[in-house]
């Protein structure tokens, strides 16, 4: 089956939905007599409601209190957190456009907590010099997702395809043209999409042709054993674009959130204990009550995430612990329950009352600062292909993401990409020469255990060898193991019909390889990349 849309959006988080809504609003009306039809298609890997956005607890960073805060402070905080390798133009674009995009989220029905006088109730998080985090209790991402889902479902211009999986983006390669990383003018014509729910042909791969394709597939946390990301965060967009010879960047910078709830029964996803809890006054301690952050940074528990995560990792190794603790027992119990109702209930469900008990926490893979390299309009190195949200690398985060900068980055770049792509869409047409997906000669895969075991191996390799602290020895070992898994998986992929599980495994191996390769190429400690083989920065000594 061949489908045609003006805009194909792969992914359904805040980036994908806000982009689709902005494009729908900006599209010129159809000519008289032309039947009204959806011109935007949104491919959702699962349901529209399930995306990394909904797991974001902390909030959205934006300068709104002009009496105490300003753009220059937010810009400088971002540059410091990014270890001064952030792209300053990207930082300025996000920071200066943030208030306008916040208002747009409010207009779409997103509710942020406010004080009695109507002003935003602002939090402060690690690395921020002022209170500038807008939030909705401790489930800000879920609230943003709710507001956008309602707006998207009500928009007649958007066709939503739930439980569909993008297998590959379509380029000249699929027309028989040899494409390399040096090929000029690579173009994207759409994507091959797996429809596992097709009753007529289960596992059928359809062809989606588009004038503009937008990758909004989220992060890569599921390549690690313990992560705050949902199981669907397998780096699909990054892997697809890399295979299509697109440019990716900064893949060594994997942010480990310092504090997820230590619960051995939950690793995908591990329950996030928001950084806002440390901004609220939570103190990191060993299980015996001893503090330790004073040994690592003068900002104590509010130091940037990379420093806090490494400190916790080191203390766990020194003392032979599987977790440290976060203490909010000194805070007013009523205030704690009011600000963090979901965390309170989650901990209570496993027998912990956070107003009286320490919260057991440990680091977990949380956010990919690198990804598909894009310009200030969100345009990738492949023509007609944009990338937004966590799968993209705008340059905003540099070596380390400043807390709560990711959601605002997504909506600011969605706005820029919508304006740019609408302006250029009429220059393109559908490429009618694209062949349909060919799976002749393949068979149904009866060896599911091979895929399951390989996923476990990827998780172990990445967690043990490409984690918070790295070395050349560990990285080379990861490289060798991943290479073997890659060869095995590619042979299997060519033999069997495409399924979501084998496609995800391919993507996880590709992403693991990219993280490892970029880590090997950076011969220094910088931001989130910490290696025992190369010099430390001043603040790490």
Coordinates of C-alpha atoms in Angstrom, one line a residue:
X1 CA 0.0 0.0 0.0
X2 CA 1.2 3.5 -0.9
X3 CA 0.1 6.6 1.1
X4 CA 0.8 10.2 0.2
X5 CA 1.0 13.1 2.6
X6 CA 2.5 16.6 2.4
X7 CA 4.1 16.1 5.8
X8 CA 5.1 12.9 7.5
X9 CA 5.9 13.1 11.2
X10 CA 7.6 10.1 12.7
X11 CA 7.1 10.3 16.5
X12 CA 4.5 11.6 18.9
X13 CA 6.1 13.5 21.8
X14 CA 6.0 17.2 22.4
X15 CA 8.2 17.9 19.4
X16 CA 6.1 15.9 16.9
X17 CA 2.8 17.1 18.1
X18 CA 3.6 20.7 18.4
X19 CA 5.2 20.6 14.9
X20 CA 2.1 19.0 13.5
X21 CA -0.2 21.6 15.1
X22 CA 1.9 24.5 13.9
X23 CA 2.0 23.2 10.4
X24 CA -1.7 22.5 10.3
X25 CA -2.3 26.1 11.4
X26 CA 0.1 27.5 8.7
X27 CA -1.0 25.4 5.7
X28 CA -2.6 27.5 2.9
X29 CA -6.3 26.6 2.3
X30 CA -7.0 24.0 -0.4
X31 CA -8.2 25.3 -3.8
X32 CA -12.0 25.5 -4.3
X33 CA -13.5 22.1 -5.2
X34 CA -10.6 20.1 -3.7
X35 CA -11.9 17.7 -1.1
X36 CA -10.7 18.3 2.4
X37 CA -8.3 15.6 3.6
X38 CA -5.6 15.1 6.2
X39 CA -2.3 16.6 4.8
X40 CA -0.2 15.6 7.8
X41 CA 0.5 12.1 9.0
X42 CA 1.8 11.2 12.4
X43 CA 3.4 7.8 12.9
X44 CA 3.1 6.6 16.5
X45 CA 5.2 3.6 17.6
X46 CA 2.6 2.7 20.2
X47 CA -0.3 5.0 21.2
X48 CA -0.4 8.7 20.9
X49 CA -0.2 9.0 24.7
X50 CA 3.0 7.0 25.2
X51 CA 6.1 9.1 24.6
X52 CA 9.2 10.2 26.5
X53 CA 7.5 13.6 27.1
X54 CA 5.0 12.0 29.5
X55 CA 7.8 10.8 31.7
X56 CA 9.3 14.2 32.2
X57 CA 8.6 15.2 35.8
X58 CA 10.6 18.4 36.5
X59 CA 9.4 21.0 34.1
X60 CA 10.1 23.5 31.4
X61 CA 12.8 26.2 31.7
X62 CA 11.9 29.7 30.6
X63 CA 12.7 33.2 31.8
X64 CA 9.3 34.5 33.1
X65 CA 10.2 36.4 36.3
X66 CA 11.8 39.5 34.8
X67 CA 12.3 41.1 38.2
X68 CA 15.0 38.6 39.1
X69 CA 15.8 36.7 35.9
X70 CA 16.9 37.5 32.3
X71 CA 17.9 35.9 29.1
X72 CA 21.6 36.4 29.6
X73 CA 21.5 34.4 32.9
X74 CA 19.7 31.5 31.3
X75 CA 22.1 31.6 28.3
X76 CA 25.2 31.5 30.6
X77 CA 23.7 28.8 32.8
X78 CA 23.2 26.7 29.7
X79 CA 26.7 27.3 28.4
X80 CA 28.2 26.4 31.8
X81 CA 26.3 23.2 32.0
X82 CA 27.2 22.3 28.4
X83 CA 30.9 22.8 29.3
X84 CA 31.1 25.7 26.8
X85 CA 30.8 23.5 23.8
X86 CA 27.2 24.3 23.2
X87 CA 26.3 26.2 20.0
X88 CA 25.7 29.7 21.3
X89 CA 23.4 30.5 18.4
X90 CA 21.2 27.5 19.3
X91 CA 21.3 28.5 23.0
X92 CA 20.2 32.1 22.2
X93 CA 17.4 30.9 19.8
X94 CA 15.9 28.6 22.5
X95 CA 16.3 30.9 25.5
X96 CA 14.9 34.1 23.7
X97 CA 12.0 32.3 22.1
X98 CA 11.0 30.3 25.2
X99 CA 8.4 32.7 26.7
X100 CA 6.5 32.9 23.4
X101 CA 6.4 29.1 23.1
X102 CA 5.3 28.7 26.8
X103 CA 2.3 31.0 26.0
X104 CA 1.5 28.8 23.0
X105 CA 1.5 25.7 25.2
X106 CA -0.9 27.5 27.5
X107 CA -3.1 28.4 24.6
X108 CA -3.2 24.7 23.6
X109 CA -4.6 23.9 27.0
X110 CA -1.5 23.0 29.0
X111 CA -1.8 24.0 32.7
X112 CA 1.3 25.1 34.7
X113 CA 1.1 25.6 38.4
X114 CA 0.5 29.1 39.5
X115 CA 0.6 31.1 42.7
X116 CA -2.4 32.8 44.3
X117 CA -1.6 36.1 42.4
X118 CA -1.8 34.2 39.0
X119 CA 2.0 34.2 38.4
X120 CA 3.8 31.0 37.6
X121 CA 5.0 28.9 40.5
X122 CA 8.6 28.6 39.6
X123 CA 11.1 25.9 40.7
X124 CA 14.8 25.9 40.6
X125 CA 16.9 23.0 39.5
X126 CA 20.6 22.0 39.4
X127 CA 22.7 24.4 37.3
X128 CA 20.1 27.2 37.2
X129 CA 21.1 30.4 38.9
X130 CA 17.4 31.5 39.3
X131 CA 13.9 30.1 39.8
X132 CA 12.7 29.6 36.2
X133 CA 11.2 26.1 36.0
X134 CA 7.5 26.0 35.1
X135 CA 5.9 22.8 36.2
X136 CA 2.7 21.0 36.9
X137 CA 3.2 19.3 40.3
X138 CA 5.7 16.5 39.6
X139 CA 4.2 15.3 36.3
X140 CA 4.8 18.2 33.9
X141 CA 5.5 16.1 30.9
X142 CA 2.3 14.1 31.3
X143 CA 0.4 17.4 31.5
X144 CA 2.0 18.8 28.3
X145 CA 1.3 15.5 26.6
X146 CA -2.3 15.6 27.7
X147 CA -2.8 19.1 26.4
X148 CA -1.2 18.4 23.0
X149 CA -2.9 15.0 22.5
X150 CA -6.3 16.7 22.9
X151 CA -5.3 19.4 20.4
X152 CA -3.9 16.9 17.9
X153 CA -6.9 14.6 18.1
X154 CA -9.2 17.6 17.4
X155 CA -7.3 18.7 14.3
X156 CA -8.8 17.5 11.0
X157 CA -5.5 18.1 9.1
X158 CA -3.7 15.4 11.1
X159 CA -4.0 11.7 10.3
X160 CA -2.8 9.7 13.3
X161 CA -1.4 6.2 12.7
X162 CA -1.0 4.5 16.1
X163 CA 0.9 1.2 16.6
X164 CA 2.9 1.8 13.4
X165 CA 6.7 1.5 13.2
X166 CA 9.0 3.3 10.8
X167 CA 11.5 0.8 9.4
X168 CA 13.6 3.0 7.1
X169 CA 13.5 6.4 5.6
X170 CA 13.4 6.4 1.8
X171 CA 16.3 8.1 -0.2
X172 CA 17.9 7.7 -3.6
X173 CA 19.4 4.5 -2.3
X174 CA 16.0 2.9 -2.8
X175 CA 16.0 4.0 -6.4
X176 CA 19.2 2.1 -7.1
X177 CA 21.5 5.1 -6.7
X178 CA 24.7 4.5 -4.7
X179 CA 24.6 6.8 -1.7
X180 CA 27.6 7.5 0.6
X181 CA 28.3 10.0 3.4
X182 CA 30.0 12.2 0.8
X183 CA 27.1 12.1 -1.6
X184 CA 25.7 15.6 -2.3
X185 CA 22.0 16.4 -2.1
X186 CA 20.7 13.2 -0.5
X187 CA 16.9 13.6 -0.4
X188 CA 14.3 12.0 1.8
X189 CA 11.1 10.9 0.0
X190 CA 9.2 9.5 3.0
X191 CA 9.5 6.2 4.9
X192 CA 8.7 2.5 4.9
X193 CA 6.3 1.9 7.8
X194 CA 5.4 -1.4 9.4
X195 CA 1.8 -2.0 10.2
X196 CA 1.7 -4.9 12.7
X197 CA -2.1 -4.7 13.1
X198 CA -3.0 -5.1 9.4
X199 CA -5.5 -8.0 9.6
X200 CA -5.1 -8.8 5.9
X201 CA -1.3 -9.1 6.0
X202 CA 0.2 -9.0 9.5
X203 CA 3.6 -7.4 9.5
X204 CA 3.0 -5.6 6.2
X205 CA 5.4 -2.8 5.4
X206 CA 3.7 0.1 3.6
X207 CA 5.2 3.0 1.6
X208 CA 4.6 6.5 2.9
X209 CA 5.5 9.2 0.4
X210 CA 5.9 12.8 1.7
X211 CA 7.1 16.1 0.6
X212 CA 8.6 16.8 4.0
X213 CA 9.6 14.1 6.6
X214 CA 10.2 15.0 10.3
X215 CA 12.0 12.7 12.7
X216 CA 10.7 13.1 16.3
X217 CA 11.5 9.6 17.6
X218 CA 12.8 10.5 21.1
X219 CA 15.8 9.1 22.9
X220 CA 18.1 6.1 23.3
X221 CA 17.8 5.2 27.0
X222 CA 16.6 1.6 26.3
X223 CA 20.1 0.6 25.1
X224 CA 21.1 0.7 28.8
X225 CA 20.1 -1.8 31.5
X226 CA 18.7 0.9 33.8
X227 CA 17.0 3.9 32.4
X228 CA 14.3 6.5 33.1
X229 CA 13.1 6.1 29.5
X230 CA 10.2 3.9 28.4
X231 CA 11.0 0.6 26.6
X232 CA 10.2 2.3 23.3
X233 CA 13.3 4.6 23.5
X234 CA 15.5 2.5 21.2
X235 CA 17.0 5.3 19.2
X236 CA 15.1 4.5 16.1
X237 CA 15.3 7.9 14.3
X238 CA 19.0 8.3 14.9
X239 CA 19.7 4.8 13.6
X240 CA 17.5 5.3 10.5
X241 CA 19.1 8.6 9.6
X242 CA 22.7 7.2 10.2
X243 CA 21.9 4.2 7.9
X244 CA 20.6 6.7 5.3
X245 CA 24.1 8.4 5.4
X246 CA 22.8 11.4 7.4
X247 CA 25.0 13.3 9.8
X248 CA 24.9 12.6 13.5
X249 CA 26.9 14.3 16.2
X250 CA 27.8 14.4 20.0
X251 CA 26.7 10.8 20.6
X252 CA 29.2 10.4 23.4
X253 CA 27.2 12.7 25.6
X254 CA 24.7 10.4 27.3
X255 CA 23.2 12.1 30.3
X256 CA 22.6 9.9 33.3
X257 CA 20.0 11.3 35.7
X258 CA 21.5 11.2 39.2
X259 CA 18.4 10.1 40.9
X260 CA 16.0 7.3 39.9
X261 CA 14.2 5.3 42.5
X262 CA 16.3 2.2 43.4
X263 CA 13.8 -0.6 42.9
X264 CA 15.4 -3.8 41.5
X265 CA 12.0 -4.8 40.0
X266 CA 11.9 -1.8 37.7
X267 CA 14.7 -1.0 35.2
X268 CA 12.7 -0.1 32.1
X269 CA 11.7 2.5 33.0
X270 CA 13.2 3.2 36.4
X271 CA 11.0 5.7 38.3
X272 CA 12.4 9.2 38.1
X273 CA 12.9 11.2 41.2
X274 CA 12.9 14.7 39.7
X275 CA 15.7 17.1 40.1
X276 CA 13.2 19.6 41.4
X277 CA 13.2 17.6 44.7
X278 CA 16.8 18.7 45.2
X279 CA 15.9 22.2 44.2
X280 CA 13.1 22.0 46.9
X281 CA 15.8 21.2 49.5
X282 CA 16.5 17.4 49.2
X283 CA 19.9 16.4 50.4
X284 CA 22.0 13.5 49.0
X285 CA 23.3 11.2 51.7
X286 CA 24.7 7.8 52.2
X287 CA 22.4 5.3 53.8
X288 CA 24.0 6.0 57.2
X289 CA 23.0 9.7 56.9
X290 CA 26.4 11.1 56.0
X291 CA 26.5 13.7 53.3
X292 CA 29.1 13.5 50.5
X293 CA 28.5 16.2 47.8
X294 CA 30.7 18.6 49.7
X295 CA 33.7 16.5 48.5
X296 CA 32.8 17.1 44.8
X297 CA 31.2 20.5 44.2
X298 CA 30.5 23.7 46.2
X299 CA 26.9 23.7 44.8
X300 CA 26.4 20.4 46.7
X301 CA 23.2 18.6 45.7
X302 CA 22.4 21.3 43.2
X303 CA 25.5 20.8 41.1
X304 CA 25.0 19.9 37.4
X305 CA 23.8 16.4 36.6
X306 CA 27.1 15.1 35.3
X307 CA 28.9 16.0 38.5
X308 CA 26.2 14.6 40.7
X309 CA 25.9 11.4 38.8
X310 CA 29.6 10.8 38.9
X311 CA 29.8 11.6 42.6
X312 CA 27.0 9.1 43.3
X313 CA 28.6 6.5 41.1
X314 CA 32.0 6.9 42.9
X315 CA 30.4 6.8 46.4
X316 CA 28.5 3.6 45.5
X317 CA 31.8 2.0 44.4
X318 CA 33.8 3.2 47.4
X319 CA 31.3 1.8 49.9
X320 CA 30.0 -1.2 47.9
X321 CA 26.5 0.2 47.7
X322 CA 23.8 -0.4 45.1
X323 CA 22.2 3.0 45.9
X324 CA 22.6 6.2 47.9
X325 CA 19.7 8.2 49.5
X326 CA 17.8 11.5 49.0
X327 CA 16.6 13.1 52.2
X328 CA 13.5 15.4 52.4
X329 CA 12.5 14.3 55.9
X330 CA 13.5 17.8 57.2
X331 CA 10.9 19.5 55.0
X332 CA 7.3 20.2 55.9
X333 CA 5.4 17.0 55.2
X334 CA 2.3 18.8 53.8
X335 CA 4.4 20.8 51.4
X336 CA 6.3 17.7 50.3
X337 CA 3.0 15.9 49.5
X338 CA 1.7 19.0 47.7
X339 CA 4.7 19.5 45.5
X340 CA 5.5 15.8 44.8
X341 CA 2.2 13.9 45.0
X342 CA 3.1 11.3 42.5
X343 CA 6.5 10.6 43.9
X344 CA 5.0 10.4 47.4
X345 CA 2.4 7.8 46.2
X346 CA 5.0 5.8 44.2
X347 CA 7.3 5.5 47.2
X348 CA 4.4 4.7 49.5
X349 CA 3.5 1.8 47.1
X350 CA 6.8 0.1 48.0
X351 CA 6.6 0.8 51.7
X352 CA 8.4 4.2 51.9
X353 CA 7.0 7.4 53.4
X354 CA 9.3 10.1 52.0
X355 CA 8.2 12.5 54.8
X356 CA 9.9 10.1 57.3
X357 CA 12.1 7.8 55.2
X358 CA 15.1 8.3 53.0
X359 CA 14.5 7.7 49.2
X360 CA 16.9 5.1 47.8
X361 CA 18.3 6.5 44.5
X362 CA 20.9 5.8 41.9
X363 CA 21.8 7.1 38.5
X364 CA 20.2 5.8 35.3
X365 CA 20.5 6.6 31.5
X366 CA 18.2 9.5 31.0
X367 CA 18.9 11.8 28.0
X368 CA 20.8 11.8 24.7
X369 CA 22.4 15.2 24.2
X370 CA 23.6 14.2 20.7
X371 CA 21.7 12.9 17.7
X372 CA 20.8 13.9 14.2
X373 CA 22.7 17.1 13.4
X374 CA 20.4 19.9 12.5
X375 CA 20.6 23.6 11.7
X376 CA 18.7 26.4 13.4
X377 CA 15.5 25.4 11.4
X378 CA 15.8 21.8 12.4
X379 CA 16.9 20.8 8.9
X380 CA 19.1 17.7 8.8
X381 CA 22.0 17.1 6.4
X382 CA 19.5 15.2 4.2
X383 CA 17.2 17.4 2.2
X384 CA 13.5 17.4 3.0
X385 CA 14.3 15.7 6.3
X386 CA 14.0 17.6 9.7
X387 CA 14.7 16.3 13.1
X388 CA 13.2 17.6 16.4
X389 CA 13.4 16.8 20.1
X390 CA 15.7 14.3 21.7
X391 CA 16.6 12.5 18.5
X392 CA 18.1 15.7 17.2
X393 CA 21.4 17.5 17.9
X394 CA 20.8 21.2 17.8
X395 CA 23.9 22.1 19.7
X396 CA 21.9 23.5 22.6
X397 CA 23.1 21.0 25.1
X398 CA 26.8 20.7 24.2
X399 CA 28.5 18.4 26.6
X400 CA 25.7 18.2 29.1
X401 CA 22.0 19.2 29.1
X402 CA 20.9 21.8 31.6
X403 CA 17.9 20.6 33.6
X404 CA 14.5 21.3 32.0
X405 CA 15.9 22.7 28.7
X406 CA 14.8 19.8 26.6
X407 CA 11.0 20.3 26.5
X408 CA 11.5 24.0 25.6
X409 CA 14.1 23.1 23.0
X410 CA 11.5 20.8 21.3
X411 CA 8.8 23.4 21.0
X412 CA 11.1 26.2 19.9
X413 CA 12.6 24.1 17.2
X414 CA 9.2 22.7 16.2
X415 CA 8.2 26.3 15.6
X416 CA 11.3 27.1 13.5
X417 CA 10.9 23.8 11.5
X418 CA 7.2 24.4 10.9
X419 CA 7.8 27.8 9.4
X420 CA 10.7 26.6 7.3
X421 CA 9.2 23.4 6.0
X422 CA 5.8 25.0 5.1
X423 CA 7.7 27.6 3.1
X424 CA 9.6 25.0 1.2
X425 CA 7.0 22.1 0.9
X426 CA 5.6 23.4 -2.4
X427 CA 9.0 23.1 -4.1
X428 CA 8.8 19.3 -3.8
X429 CA 6.5 16.6 -5.0
X430 CA 6.0 12.9 -4.3
X431 CA 8.6 10.7 -5.9
X432 CA 6.4 8.2 -7.8
X433 CA 9.4 6.0 -8.7
X434 CA 9.9 4.7 -5.1
X435 CA 9.4 1.0 -5.1
X436 CA 7.3 -0.8 -2.5
X437 CA 9.0 -2.7 0.3
X438 CA 10.3 -6.1 -1.0
X439 CA 10.3 -9.0 1.4
X440 CA 10.2 -11.8 -1.2
X441 CA 12.1 -14.8 -0.1
X442 CA 11.9 -14.0 3.6
X443 CA 10.2 -16.0 6.3
X444 CA 8.5 -15.5 9.6
X445 CA 11.0 -15.5 12.4
X446 CA 10.4 -18.4 14.8
X447 CA 13.6 -17.7 16.8
X448 CA 12.4 -14.9 19.0
X449 CA 14.7 -16.0 21.8
X450 CA 17.7 -14.8 19.7
X451 CA 16.4 -11.3 19.6
X452 CA 15.5 -11.2 23.3
X453 CA 18.9 -12.5 24.2
X454 CA 20.7 -10.0 22.0
X455 CA 18.8 -7.1 23.5
X456 CA 20.0 -8.2 27.0
X457 CA 23.5 -8.4 25.6
X458 CA 23.3 -4.8 24.3
X459 CA 22.0 -3.6 27.7
X460 CA 24.9 -5.3 29.5
X461 CA 27.5 -4.1 27.1
X462 CA 26.5 -0.5 27.2
X463 CA 25.9 -0.4 31.0
X464 CA 29.2 -2.1 31.9
X465 CA 31.5 -0.6 29.3
X466 CA 30.0 2.7 28.1
X467 CA 28.4 4.1 31.2
X468 CA 29.1 7.0 33.5
X469 CA 32.8 6.3 33.8
X470 CA 34.7 5.0 30.8
X471 CA 38.1 3.8 29.7
X472 CA 39.6 3.0 26.3
X473 CA 39.8 -0.7 27.4
X474 CA 36.1 -0.8 28.2
X475 CA 35.2 1.1 25.0
X476 CA 37.2 -1.2 22.7
X477 CA 35.6 -4.2 24.4
X478 CA 32.1 -2.8 23.8
X479 CA 33.1 -2.1 20.2
X480 CA 34.1 -5.7 19.6
X481 CA 31.0 -7.2 21.3
X482 CA 28.7 -4.8 19.4
X483 CA 30.4 -5.7 16.1
X484 CA 29.7 -9.3 16.6
X485 CA 26.0 -8.6 17.5
X486 CA 25.7 -6.4 14.4
X487 CA 26.9 -9.1 12.0
X488 CA 24.5 -11.7 13.6
X489 CA 21.5 -9.4 13.6
X490 CA 22.0 -8.2 10.0
X491 CA 22.1 -11.8 8.8
X492 CA 18.9 -12.5 10.6
X493 CA 17.2 -9.3 9.4
X494 CA 17.9 -10.3 5.7
X495 CA 16.3 -13.8 6.3
X496 CA 13.1 -12.9 8.1
X497 CA 10.1 -10.6 7.6
X498 CA 10.4 -7.2 9.3
X499 CA 9.0 -7.1 12.8
X500 CA 9.2 -4.4 15.4
X501 CA 11.4 -6.4 17.7
X502 CA 14.2 -7.1 15.2
X503 CA 14.0 -3.5 13.8
X504 CA 14.4 -2.2 17.4
X505 CA 17.4 -4.5 18.0
X506 CA 19.1 -3.3 14.8
X507 CA 18.5 0.3 15.9
X508 CA 19.8 -0.4 19.5
X509 CA 23.0 -1.9 18.1
X510 CA 23.5 1.0 15.7
X511 CA 23.0 3.5 18.5
X512 CA 25.3 1.6 20.8
X513 CA 28.0 1.6 18.1
X514 CA 27.6 5.4 17.6
X515 CA 27.9 6.2 21.3
X516 CA 31.0 4.0 21.6
X517 CA 32.6 5.4 18.5
X518 CA 32.1 9.0 19.5
X519 CA 33.4 8.2 23.0
X520 CA 36.6 6.6 21.6
X521 CA 37.2 9.7 19.4
X522 CA 37.0 12.2 22.3
X523 CA 40.4 12.2 23.9
X524 CA 39.5 14.2 27.0
X525 CA 37.0 14.4 29.8
X526 CA 34.3 16.8 28.7
X527 CA 30.8 17.2 30.0
X528 CA 29.1 13.9 30.3
X529 CA 32.0 12.0 28.8
X530 CA 34.3 11.0 31.6
X531 CA 37.2 8.7 30.9
X532 CA 40.0 7.5 33.2
X533 CA 42.5 7.6 30.3
X534 CA 42.5 11.4 29.6
X535 CA 42.9 14.6 31.5
X536 CA 40.2 16.0 33.8
X537 CA 38.7 19.4 33.6
X538 CA 39.4 21.8 36.5
X539 CA 36.1 21.2 38.2
X540 CA 36.6 17.5 38.1
X541 CA 40.0 17.5 39.9

